[in-house]
Coordinates of C-alpha atoms in Angstrom, one line a residue:
Chain A
M31 CA -15.3 -17.4 -92.9
K32 CA -17.1 -15.7 -95.6
I33 CA -14.8 -12.7 -96.8
V34 CA -17.5 -10.2 -98.4
Y35 CA -14.6 -7.6 -99.1
N36 CA -14.6 -5.5 -102.2
G37 CA -13.3 -2.0 -101.3
E38 CA -16.8 -0.1 -100.6
K39 CA -16.3 1.3 -96.9
D40 CA -19.8 -0.2 -94.4
S41 CA -22.9 1.4 -94.4
R42 CA -22.6 1.4 -90.8
A43 CA -20.0 3.0 -88.0
F44 CA -18.5 1.8 -85.5
K45 CA -20.2 4.2 -83.9
D46 CA -23.2 2.3 -84.3
I47 CA -22.1 -0.2 -83.8
L48 CA -20.5 0.9 -79.9
G49 CA -24.1 1.8 -79.1
T50 CA -26.0 -0.4 -79.8
Q51 CA -24.0 -3.8 -79.1
L52 CA -23.1 -3.0 -75.7
Q53 CA -27.3 -1.9 -75.5
A54 CA -27.6 -5.7 -76.5
L55 CA -24.8 -7.2 -74.5
A56 CA -26.9 -4.9 -71.5
E57 CA -29.9 -6.7 -71.9
E58 CA -28.6 -10.1 -72.5
D59 CA -26.3 -10.0 -69.1
P60 CA -27.8 -8.4 -66.1
D61 CA -24.1 -8.8 -65.1
V62 CA -22.4 -6.9 -68.4
I63 CA -22.4 -2.5 -67.0
Y64 CA -21.0 0.2 -69.3
L65 CA -18.7 2.8 -67.6
D66 CA -17.7 6.7 -69.6
A67 CA -16.1 9.1 -68.8
D68 CA -18.1 12.3 -70.1
L69 CA -17.6 10.7 -74.1
M70 CA -21.3 8.7 -74.4
S71 CA -22.9 10.3 -77.0
C72 CA -19.8 10.0 -78.6
I73 CA -19.9 6.2 -79.4
G74 CA -24.0 5.9 -79.2
T75 CA -24.4 4.9 -76.3
A76 CA -25.8 7.9 -74.5
K77 CA -29.4 7.0 -75.5
W78 CA -29.4 4.2 -73.6
A79 CA -27.3 3.7 -70.9
M80 CA -27.7 7.7 -69.3
D81 CA -30.4 6.6 -67.8
S82 CA -29.5 3.0 -66.5
N83 CA -28.3 0.8 -63.8
Q84 CA -26.0 -1.1 -66.3
G85 CA -25.0 3.1 -67.4
I86 CA -22.3 4.5 -65.8
N87 CA -21.2 8.1 -66.9
C88 CA -18.2 9.0 -64.6
G89 CA -17.6 12.2 -65.8
I90 CA -14.1 12.8 -67.0
A91 CA -12.0 11.0 -64.4
E92 CA -10.5 8.6 -66.4
A93 CA -8.1 7.3 -63.8
N94 CA -11.3 6.6 -61.5
M95 CA -13.3 4.9 -63.9
A96 CA -10.5 2.3 -64.4
G97 CA -11.1 2.1 -60.1
V98 CA -14.6 1.9 -60.0
A99 CA -15.0 -0.7 -62.9
A100 CA -11.9 -2.5 -60.6
G101 CA -14.4 -2.2 -57.9
L102 CA -17.7 -3.5 -59.7
S103 CA -15.3 -6.6 -61.1
A104 CA -14.9 -7.8 -57.8
S105 CA -18.8 -7.3 -57.0
G106 CA -19.7 -9.6 -60.0
F107 CA -20.1 -7.6 -62.7
K108 CA -18.2 -8.0 -66.8
P109 CA -16.7 -3.7 -66.7
Y110 CA -17.2 -2.0 -70.5
I111 CA -15.6 0.8 -70.6
H112 CA -14.5 3.6 -72.4
S113 CA -13.2 6.6 -73.7
F114 CA -10.4 7.8 -76.6
G115 CA -7.8 5.8 -76.8
P116 CA -4.8 7.4 -75.1
F117 CA -7.4 8.5 -71.8
A118 CA -8.1 4.9 -72.4
S119 CA -5.0 4.3 -72.0
R120 CA -2.1 6.7 -71.2
R121 CA -4.4 8.7 -68.6
C122 CA -4.9 5.6 -66.4
Y123 CA -2.4 3.2 -66.9
D124 CA -1.5 2.7 -64.2
Q125 CA -4.8 1.9 -62.9
V126 CA -6.0 -0.2 -65.1
Y127 CA -2.4 -1.7 -64.6
L128 CA -2.9 -2.7 -61.4
S129 CA -7.1 -1.9 -60.2
A130 CA -8.0 -5.2 -62.9
G131 CA -4.5 -6.6 -64.0
Y132 CA -2.6 -7.0 -60.8
A133 CA -6.4 -7.0 -58.4
G134 CA -7.7 -10.0 -60.6
N135 CA -10.4 -7.7 -61.7
P136 CA -11.3 -8.3 -64.9
I137 CA -12.4 -6.1 -67.4
T138 CA -13.6 -4.9 -71.3
V139 CA -10.8 -1.0 -72.3
I140 CA -12.7 0.6 -75.2
G141 CA -9.8 2.9 -76.8
S142 CA -11.7 5.2 -79.7
D143 CA -10.1 6.5 -82.5
P144 CA -6.6 4.6 -82.2
G145 CA -4.0 6.4 -84.3
V146 CA -4.3 9.0 -86.8
C147 CA -8.3 7.6 -86.6
A148 CA -8.3 11.3 -84.3
A149 CA -7.9 13.5 -86.9
F150 CA -9.2 16.6 -85.6
N151 CA -9.0 16.1 -82.8
G152 CA -4.9 16.4 -83.1
G153 CA -1.8 15.5 -82.0
T154 CA -3.2 15.3 -78.1
H155 CA -6.2 12.9 -79.1
M156 CA -3.8 9.7 -81.0
P157 CA -2.4 7.6 -79.2
F158 CA 0.1 6.0 -81.3
E159 CA 1.8 4.0 -78.2
D160 CA -1.4 2.2 -76.1
M161 CA -1.1 -0.7 -78.5
A162 CA 2.5 -1.9 -76.7
L163 CA 1.3 -0.6 -73.2
Y164 CA -2.1 -2.3 -73.0
R165 CA 0.5 -5.4 -74.6
A166 CA 3.0 -4.3 -71.8
M167 CA 0.5 -6.1 -69.1
P168 CA 0.7 -9.7 -68.0
G169 CA -2.0 -11.7 -69.9
S170 CA -3.8 -9.4 -71.2
T171 CA -4.8 -9.5 -74.3
V172 CA -5.0 -6.5 -77.3
L173 CA -7.4 -6.5 -80.3
D174 CA -7.4 -3.5 -82.9
I175 CA -10.7 -3.6 -85.3
A176 CA -10.4 -3.2 -88.9
D177 CA -14.4 -3.8 -89.4
C178 CA -17.4 -3.9 -87.7
N179 CA -19.0 -7.4 -87.9
Q180 CA -15.3 -7.9 -86.2
L181 CA -16.0 -6.0 -83.5
I182 CA -19.7 -7.0 -83.0
S183 CA -18.0 -10.7 -82.8
V184 CA -15.2 -9.6 -80.2
L185 CA -17.1 -7.7 -78.1
K186 CA -19.7 -11.6 -77.3
Q187 CA -16.2 -12.9 -77.1
V188 CA -14.3 -10.7 -74.5
K189 CA -17.3 -10.1 -72.0
D190 CA -16.6 -13.8 -70.5
M191 CA -12.8 -13.8 -70.1
D192 CA -10.3 -13.8 -68.1
G193 CA -7.8 -10.7 -67.4
V194 CA -7.5 -6.7 -69.6
K195 CA -9.2 -6.8 -72.8
Y196 CA -7.8 -3.1 -74.9
I197 CA -10.0 -2.9 -77.7
R198 CA -8.6 -0.3 -80.5
V199 CA -11.5 0.6 -83.0
G200 CA -12.0 3.7 -84.6
R201 CA -16.0 5.9 -84.3
K202 CA -15.6 6.3 -88.3
N203 CA -17.0 4.3 -91.3
C204 CA -14.4 1.6 -92.6
A205 CA -14.1 -0.5 -95.5
K206 CA -16.5 -4.3 -94.9
I207 CA -15.1 -7.2 -94.7
Y208 CA -16.3 -10.1 -92.4
A209 CA -19.9 -11.3 -94.0
D210 CA -23.0 -10.4 -91.4
G211 CA -23.0 -12.3 -88.8
E212 CA -19.1 -13.6 -88.7
E213 CA -18.0 -14.7 -86.0
V214 CA -13.7 -14.5 -85.9
P215 CA -11.8 -15.8 -83.1
I216 CA -10.0 -14.2 -81.0
G217 CA -6.2 -15.0 -81.0
K218 CA -6.7 -16.4 -84.5
G219 CA -5.5 -14.6 -87.6
V220 CA -7.7 -14.7 -90.4
T221 CA -6.1 -15.4 -93.6
L222 CA -7.8 -13.1 -96.7
R223 CA -6.0 -12.9 -99.4
E224 CA -3.1 -16.0 -100.2
G225 CA 0.4 -15.0 -102.6
K226 CA 3.3 -16.7 -101.9
D227 CA 5.7 -13.7 -102.9
A228 CA 5.2 -11.9 -99.3
V229 CA 3.0 -11.8 -96.8
V230 CA 1.3 -9.1 -95.1
F231 CA 0.0 -8.8 -91.4
A232 CA -2.3 -6.3 -90.6
T233 CA -4.4 -4.9 -87.9
G234 CA -7.1 -1.7 -88.1
I235 CA -7.5 0.9 -91.3
L236 CA -4.9 -0.7 -92.3
L237 CA -6.6 -4.3 -93.4
H238 CA -7.7 -2.3 -95.8
E239 CA -4.8 -0.4 -97.1
A240 CA -3.4 -3.5 -96.8
L241 CA -5.7 -5.3 -99.1
Q242 CA -6.2 -2.4 -101.9
A243 CA -1.9 -3.1 -102.1
A244 CA -2.7 -6.6 -102.9
E245 CA -4.3 -5.6 -105.9
T246 CA -1.4 -3.0 -106.6
L247 CA 1.2 -6.0 -106.4
A248 CA -1.2 -7.9 -108.3
K249 CA -0.8 -5.9 -112.0
E250 CA 3.2 -6.3 -111.5
G251 CA 3.1 -10.1 -111.4
I252 CA 3.8 -9.9 -107.2
E253 CA 1.5 -11.8 -105.2
I254 CA 0.6 -12.0 -101.7
T255 CA -1.1 -13.1 -98.7
V256 CA -3.1 -10.8 -96.9
V257 CA -3.9 -11.5 -92.7
D258 CA -6.0 -9.8 -90.7
M259 CA -4.2 -10.6 -87.0
F260 CA -6.4 -8.2 -85.1
T261 CA -5.5 -9.6 -82.0
V262 CA -2.0 -8.2 -82.0
K263 CA -1.8 -10.1 -78.6
P264 CA -2.4 -13.1 -77.5
L265 CA -0.2 -13.0 -80.9
D266 CA -1.6 -16.4 -83.2
A267 CA 3.0 -17.4 -83.6
A268 CA 1.5 -19.9 -85.8
C269 CA -0.1 -18.4 -88.7
V270 CA 3.5 -16.1 -88.6
L271 CA 6.4 -18.5 -88.6
Q272 CA 3.6 -20.5 -91.1
Y273 CA 3.1 -18.0 -93.6
A274 CA 7.6 -17.1 -92.8
R275 CA 7.7 -19.9 -94.3
E276 CA 6.1 -20.1 -97.3
T277 CA 6.5 -17.0 -98.5
G278 CA 9.6 -15.2 -97.3
A279 CA 9.0 -12.2 -96.6
V280 CA 6.9 -10.0 -94.3
V281 CA 5.4 -7.0 -93.9
T282 CA 3.7 -5.4 -90.9
A283 CA 0.6 -2.8 -91.3
E284 CA -0.4 -1.0 -88.4
N285 CA -2.2 2.7 -87.1
H286 CA 0.6 2.7 -84.0
N287 CA 3.8 3.6 -83.5
K288 CA 6.7 0.8 -85.1
I289 CA 7.1 1.0 -81.1
G290 CA 5.7 -2.0 -79.8
G291 CA 2.7 -2.6 -81.5
L292 CA 2.1 -5.2 -83.9
Y293 CA 5.7 -4.4 -86.0
S294 CA 7.5 -4.9 -82.9
A295 CA 5.0 -8.4 -81.5
V296 CA 5.9 -10.1 -85.1
C297 CA 9.2 -9.4 -84.7
E298 CA 9.9 -11.0 -81.6
V299 CA 7.9 -14.5 -82.8
L300 CA 10.5 -14.7 -86.6
A301 CA 13.4 -13.4 -84.3
S302 CA 13.8 -16.3 -83.0
G303 CA 11.8 -19.0 -85.2
E304 CA 11.8 -17.5 -88.6
P305 CA 14.8 -15.2 -89.5
V306 CA 13.3 -13.9 -92.8
P307 CA 13.1 -10.5 -94.4
V308 CA 11.0 -7.8 -92.4
E309 CA 9.5 -4.7 -93.1
Y310 CA 7.4 -2.1 -91.2
V311 CA 4.2 -0.1 -92.1
A312 CA 4.1 2.0 -88.9
V313 CA 4.5 5.8 -87.5
E314 CA 8.0 6.1 -87.3
D315 CA 8.8 7.3 -83.1
V316 CA 6.4 10.5 -83.5
F317 CA 3.9 12.5 -82.0
G318 CA 0.6 13.7 -83.4
E319 CA -0.8 15.8 -85.6
V320 CA -4.4 17.5 -86.6
G321 CA -5.3 16.7 -89.7
P322 CA -7.4 14.4 -92.2
Q323 CA -7.3 10.6 -91.6
D324 CA -6.1 10.1 -95.9
Y325 CA -4.0 13.5 -94.5
L326 CA -2.7 12.2 -91.5
Q327 CA -2.5 8.7 -93.4
K328 CA -0.2 9.9 -96.1
Q329 CA 1.5 12.0 -93.4
F330 CA 2.7 8.7 -91.5
G331 CA 3.3 6.3 -94.4
L332 CA -0.2 4.3 -93.7
T333 CA -0.8 4.3 -96.6
A334 CA -1.7 1.2 -99.4
E335 CA 1.3 2.9 -102.1
H336 CA 3.3 2.7 -98.6
I337 CA 2.7 -1.3 -97.8
V338 CA 3.5 -2.2 -102.2
E339 CA 6.7 -0.5 -101.6
K340 CA 7.9 -2.6 -97.9
V341 CA 6.1 -5.4 -100.6
K342 CA 8.9 -5.2 -102.7
A343 CA 11.5 -3.7 -100.0
A344 CA 11.0 -7.4 -98.5
V345 CA 10.8 -9.8 -101.4
A346 CA 14.6 -7.4 -102.7
R347 CA 15.9 -9.0 -99.7
K348 CA 14.2 -12.0 -100.3
K349 CA 18.0 -14.7 -100.4
Chain B
M213 CA -21.4 1.1 -25.6
D214 CA -20.8 -0.8 -22.8
D215 CA -18.1 -1.3 -20.7
K216 CA -17.0 -5.3 -20.8
T217 CA -17.7 -4.4 -24.7
K218 CA -15.5 -1.5 -24.9
K219 CA -12.8 -3.8 -22.6
E220 CA -13.1 -6.2 -25.2
L221 CA -12.3 -3.4 -28.6
E222 CA -9.9 -2.2 -26.5
K223 CA -8.1 -6.0 -25.6
L224 CA -8.6 -6.6 -29.2
A225 CA -7.0 -2.8 -30.3
L226 CA -3.9 -3.8 -28.5
Q227 CA -3.7 -8.1 -30.0
I228 CA -3.7 -6.7 -33.2
R229 CA -0.4 -4.1 -31.8
M230 CA 1.6 -7.1 -30.8
G231 CA 0.8 -8.9 -34.2
V232 CA 1.8 -6.2 -36.7
V233 CA 5.1 -6.3 -34.0
E234 CA 5.6 -10.4 -34.1
E235 CA 5.2 -8.6 -37.8
I236 CA 8.1 -6.7 -38.6
K237 CA 10.4 -8.4 -35.2
A238 CA 10.2 -11.9 -38.4
R239 CA 11.3 -9.5 -40.9
G240 CA 13.7 -7.3 -39.5
F241 CA 11.8 -4.6 -41.5
G242 CA 9.1 -2.9 -42.3
H243 CA 5.9 -0.4 -42.8
I244 CA 5.8 0.1 -38.0
G245 CA 3.7 3.1 -38.5
G246 CA 0.8 4.2 -40.0
S247 CA 0.1 0.3 -39.2
L248 CA -0.3 1.4 -35.4
S249 CA -2.3 4.2 -36.0
I250 CA -4.9 2.1 -37.7
C251 CA -4.8 -1.1 -35.2
D252 CA -7.7 0.8 -32.7
A253 CA -10.0 1.4 -36.0
L254 CA -9.2 -1.8 -37.0
A255 CA -10.3 -3.0 -33.6
V256 CA -13.7 -1.6 -33.7
L257 CA -14.8 -2.3 -37.8
Y258 CA -13.6 -6.3 -37.1
G259 CA -14.4 -6.8 -33.3
R260 CA -17.6 -4.7 -33.5
E261 CA -19.4 -2.9 -37.3
M262 CA -18.4 -4.8 -39.8
K263 CA -20.9 -7.9 -40.8
I264 CA -18.3 -10.5 -41.5
D265 CA -17.8 -14.6 -41.2
P266 CA -14.1 -15.4 -41.4
K267 CA -15.2 -18.8 -42.0
N268 CA -16.9 -17.1 -45.2
P269 CA -14.7 -15.4 -46.8
Q270 CA -15.4 -14.7 -49.3
W271 CA -19.6 -14.7 -48.0
P272 CA -20.6 -11.6 -50.9
E273 CA -23.2 -10.5 -48.4
R274 CA -20.0 -9.4 -45.1
D275 CA -19.2 -5.9 -45.2
K276 CA -15.5 -5.1 -47.2
L277 CA -12.8 -3.8 -46.3
V278 CA -10.7 -1.7 -49.0
C279 CA -7.2 -0.2 -46.9
S280 CA -6.1 2.4 -49.6
K281 CA -2.9 2.6 -48.0
G282 CA -1.9 -0.8 -48.9
H283 CA 1.2 -0.4 -46.9
A284 CA -0.7 -0.7 -44.1
G285 CA -0.9 -4.6 -44.8
P286 CA 0.9 -5.5 -41.4
A287 CA -2.0 -4.4 -39.8
I288 CA -4.5 -5.9 -42.1
Y289 CA -3.2 -8.8 -41.3
S290 CA -2.6 -8.7 -37.9
V291 CA -6.2 -8.6 -37.2
L292 CA -7.4 -11.8 -39.9
A293 CA -5.1 -13.6 -37.8
V294 CA -7.1 -12.5 -34.5
K295 CA -10.3 -12.8 -36.6
G296 CA -9.2 -16.7 -37.0
Y297 CA -9.1 -16.4 -41.1
F298 CA -5.5 -18.7 -40.3
P299 CA -3.6 -19.5 -38.1
Y300 CA -1.7 -16.8 -36.5
E301 CA 1.8 -18.2 -37.6
E302 CA 1.7 -17.4 -40.9
I303 CA 1.3 -13.3 -40.5
K304 CA 5.4 -14.2 -39.4
T305 CA 6.3 -14.6 -43.2
L306 CA 5.9 -10.9 -43.7
N307 CA 7.7 -10.0 -47.0
Q308 CA 9.2 -13.2 -46.7
P309 CA 9.9 -15.9 -50.1
G310 CA 6.6 -16.7 -51.8
T311 CA 4.5 -15.4 -48.1
N312 CA 0.6 -14.9 -48.2
F313 CA 1.4 -11.6 -46.0
P314 CA 2.8 -9.1 -49.0
S315 CA 4.0 -5.7 -47.0
H316 CA 1.2 -4.2 -49.2
C317 CA -2.4 -5.9 -49.7
D318 CA -3.0 -8.5 -52.1
K319 CA -6.6 -10.4 -51.9
K320 CA -5.2 -13.3 -54.4
K321 CA -3.0 -13.6 -52.1
T322 CA -3.5 -13.3 -47.9
I323 CA -7.6 -15.1 -47.1
G324 CA -9.9 -12.6 -46.1
V325 CA -8.3 -9.1 -48.1
D326 CA -11.0 -8.1 -49.5
M327 CA -9.1 -5.9 -52.2
T328 CA -5.5 -5.3 -53.8
T329 CA -3.7 -2.0 -53.4
G330 CA -0.6 -0.4 -53.1
S331 CA -0.6 1.9 -55.2
L332 CA -1.4 4.9 -53.5
G333 CA -5.5 6.4 -54.3
Q334 CA -6.6 3.6 -56.1
G335 CA -8.4 2.3 -53.1
T336 CA -10.5 5.3 -53.0
S337 CA -12.5 4.1 -56.8
L338 CA -12.0 0.2 -56.1
A339 CA -14.4 0.9 -52.9
A340 CA -16.4 2.7 -54.4
G341 CA -16.3 0.7 -57.3
M342 CA -17.4 -2.2 -54.5
A343 CA -20.1 -0.8 -52.8
L344 CA -21.8 0.7 -56.5
G345 CA -21.4 -3.0 -56.9
D346 CA -22.9 -4.3 -53.4
R347 CA -26.2 -1.8 -54.1
L348 CA -27.2 -2.8 -57.9
K349 CA -26.9 -6.2 -56.6
G350 CA -29.4 -5.3 -54.0
R351 CA -26.1 -6.2 -51.2
D352 CA -26.8 -5.3 -47.2
S353 CA -23.2 -4.3 -47.8
R354 CA -20.9 -1.4 -46.5
V355 CA -17.3 -0.6 -47.8
F356 CA -15.3 0.6 -45.2
V357 CA -12.1 2.5 -46.7
I358 CA -9.1 2.9 -45.0
V359 CA -7.4 6.5 -46.8
G360 CA -3.9 8.7 -45.5
D361 CA -3.6 11.4 -44.7
G362 CA -0.6 11.2 -46.7
E363 CA -2.1 9.5 -49.7
S364 CA -4.6 12.4 -49.9
N365 CA -1.8 13.8 -51.7
E366 CA -2.9 12.2 -54.9
G367 CA -5.5 13.4 -57.6
Q368 CA -7.5 9.8 -57.4
V369 CA -8.5 10.1 -54.6
W370 CA -10.9 13.4 -55.1
E371 CA -12.5 12.4 -58.1
A372 CA -13.7 9.3 -56.4
F373 CA -14.8 10.6 -53.8
L374 CA -16.4 13.2 -55.8
F375 CA -17.7 10.2 -57.9
A376 CA -18.8 8.8 -54.2
A377 CA -20.9 11.7 -52.8
A378 CA -22.2 12.4 -57.2
K379 CA -24.1 8.8 -56.8
K380 CA -25.0 9.0 -53.4
L381 CA -23.2 6.0 -52.4
S382 CA -24.5 6.0 -48.5
N383 CA -23.0 2.2 -47.9
Y384 CA -19.6 3.9 -48.5
V385 CA -17.2 5.0 -45.2
V386 CA -14.6 7.0 -45.6
L387 CA -11.9 6.5 -42.2
L388 CA -9.2 9.1 -43.1
D389 CA -6.2 8.1 -41.4
N390 CA -5.4 11.8 -40.3
N391 CA -1.3 11.2 -38.5
K392 CA 0.1 13.8 -39.3
K393 CA 3.1 12.6 -41.5
Q394 CA 4.5 10.4 -44.3
L395 CA 7.4 9.4 -45.8
D396 CA 9.1 12.5 -46.2
G397 CA 7.6 14.1 -43.2
Y398 CA 5.4 15.8 -42.2
V399 CA 2.3 16.1 -43.7
K400 CA 2.3 19.8 -43.5
D401 CA 5.9 20.1 -45.1
V402 CA 5.2 17.7 -47.7
L403 CA 1.6 19.0 -49.3
D404 CA -0.1 20.4 -46.9
T405 CA -3.5 19.0 -47.3
G406 CA -6.1 21.6 -44.9
D407 CA -8.6 20.6 -43.0
L408 CA -9.9 17.4 -44.7
A409 CA -13.0 17.4 -42.1
A410 CA -13.8 20.8 -43.8
K411 CA -13.1 19.3 -47.3
M412 CA -14.7 16.3 -47.2
K413 CA -17.8 17.9 -46.0
A414 CA -17.1 20.4 -49.2
F415 CA -17.5 17.2 -51.3
G416 CA -21.2 16.6 -49.5
F417 CA -19.9 13.2 -47.3
D418 CA -21.4 13.0 -43.3
T419 CA -18.3 13.8 -42.4
Q420 CA -17.0 13.7 -38.7
A421 CA -14.0 14.5 -36.5
V422 CA -13.0 11.9 -34.2
D423 CA -9.9 11.0 -32.0
G424 CA -9.0 7.4 -34.3
N425 CA -7.3 6.3 -31.7
D426 CA -9.9 5.6 -29.4
I427 CA -12.6 2.7 -29.0
E428 CA -15.5 4.4 -27.8
A429 CA -15.1 7.5 -29.8
M430 CA -14.1 5.4 -33.2
A431 CA -17.3 3.6 -32.1
Q432 CA -20.3 5.6 -31.8
A433 CA -18.9 7.6 -35.1
L434 CA -19.6 4.2 -37.2
E435 CA -22.4 3.8 -35.4
R436 CA -23.5 7.0 -37.3
T437 CA -22.6 4.9 -40.7
R438 CA -25.4 2.7 -40.3
Q439 CA -28.1 4.9 -41.3
G440 CA -28.1 5.1 -45.1
G441 CA -29.6 7.8 -46.7
E442 CA -27.6 10.0 -49.7
K443 CA -25.0 10.6 -48.9
P444 CA -21.6 8.8 -48.3
Y445 CA -19.4 9.0 -45.0
A446 CA -16.4 10.1 -43.7
I447 CA -14.0 9.5 -40.3
V448 CA -11.0 12.0 -40.0
M449 CA -9.9 9.7 -37.6
D450 CA -7.4 12.4 -35.8
T451 CA -4.6 9.7 -34.2
V452 CA -1.3 9.4 -33.9
K453 CA 1.5 7.7 -36.7
G454 CA 3.0 4.4 -34.6
K455 CA 0.1 4.8 -32.0
G456 CA 0.2 2.7 -29.0
I457 CA 4.0 2.0 -28.6
P458 CA 6.2 5.4 -27.5
D459 CA 9.9 4.6 -28.8
V460 CA 7.6 3.9 -32.7
E461 CA 5.9 7.2 -31.8
Q462 CA 9.0 10.0 -30.1
T463 CA 11.0 8.2 -34.1
M464 CA 10.7 11.0 -36.7
A465 CA 11.0 8.0 -39.7
N466 CA 8.8 6.2 -38.7
H467 CA 7.1 5.5 -41.9
S468 CA 9.1 2.0 -41.6
M469 CA 11.7 1.3 -39.9
N470 CA 14.6 -1.1 -39.4
I471 CA 13.6 -2.5 -35.6
D472 CA 15.2 -6.0 -33.9
A473 CA 14.2 -9.0 -32.4
E474 CA 15.6 -7.8 -29.0
Q475 CA 13.5 -4.5 -29.7
C476 CA 10.7 -5.6 -30.8
D477 CA 10.9 -8.4 -27.3
K478 CA 10.0 -5.2 -25.4
W479 CA 8.1 -3.6 -27.1
L480 CA 5.5 -7.4 -27.2
A481 CA 6.2 -7.4 -23.2
D482 CA 4.7 -3.6 -23.1
L483 CA 2.0 -4.6 -25.0
Q484 CA 1.6 -8.1 -22.6
K485 CA 1.5 -6.0 -19.5
A486 CA -0.8 -3.8 -20.5
Y487 CA -3.4 -6.5 -22.6
A488 CA -2.9 -8.4 -18.6
A489 CA -4.2 -5.9 -17.0
F490 CA -7.5 -6.3 -18.6
G491 CA -7.4 -9.4 -16.9
E492 CA -10.1 -11.8 -18.0

């Protein structure tokens, strides 16, 4: 896989990708249908979806939207639904769980502005628990997106997959990691950098922080492996076990509560398979708050500096 | 509707009630009250109104039924059994380990069940999605959704109704089972839903209020829902919870009851007698 990471941001924002890719998917496949809860204008879909039979604005009624999507799935469509993360998870969880998951009506749920990406919308709009909720749904796929080209690849892959697929993705620009046109297979961790001292499994916006942390640590003589573990479920257990064995020290990094997300998923694999020291970079069990994203990342301990500290802690715990 | 058809549908309603009692007899308990209140509606739907083919239950062009009050599963299983979707005897496994006939409707388990329901309110949105899907696919199909009056406590029901009217889903037909009771007592005492017909009208539905336990009235009301147009349809059915079995009708707490086999046999004998009275 071609990696083009140099620390710079992609010129494209995630919302631009969502807008153009959902349109492209709808044009390619007449069974693709996109539903939103009055947030089309926030992800760049309004200009095509408002006037298309394949775009359904459900209004501010997420529970109904999830149910309608499940009904459309039963009718032969491939629905993608979108709202901000908290409303795409907590607000309609029972509807997605039963009407889509339990009933066997596959849908894709896009929860935008995960965690601190909600920034100026503040604590009410800041989901730190969405991955925990969706991980606990049988048969689900949970994806935390780090890069625009990864998003393009993932949006295509989920279209014909069974079960409930949850994509958490920001709306702003993010570091460019993968080369244009790369396919990033769901279910596989992607190794972006290799080092023998420790491994960092990171997702979403924390992947860039992990790669920055690797640079800092290298200057101090600590070489780390960095893996993009964007598929939080089903977790690439073989990858987790392999690097745990090879490095003997594990750190997870995610824009999410430490309960129920990547840290939990990795620990579940390691506890029975390769019990090495594990440290986490994640939100302590607290609610969100308002502010610029860089302030919030510092406030909640989600920066490269925090990863550096946790790597050192994990390395120090090695036998 | 001619007398012969009416008689046949009334007999079908009795058969559905007998099936409900058979299911509950075999298990010893079950959601009897809300199953019995909709048997007449189901007789008209499956006996006359719906475009179905029991030999081809997944036929995309068929009409669909979503029983949003999923706990009325026993009534749905009974009508499907009588219509020949599967051997009649199978419904007597209701709620036995490994059964295909759980308390609440499950399309992955039961042949002929068009949608999974159980968490109240969700069937209204699922049915709206199915109706929209049929319309977008160009199918000449209607989706009937049975909603409880107690179920109408759920906010999702009103989100779905708002949606169906806004999207002009005239192939979406709500049958509101106004049996006046929910688990804890009378709807008016638990959470009064007020004038449901006025509410449906205000939500933009072509609304009729009829005796939901009267076969002829139900048949006429359903005929009206065939005409398409720009509005979804609502039939507010005035029904009796436990209808057709006086002992159940007169039991206050009849949402789910423990019933012994002897009691069931007595009711079955009464229903059989009523059925026989129709002659051949």
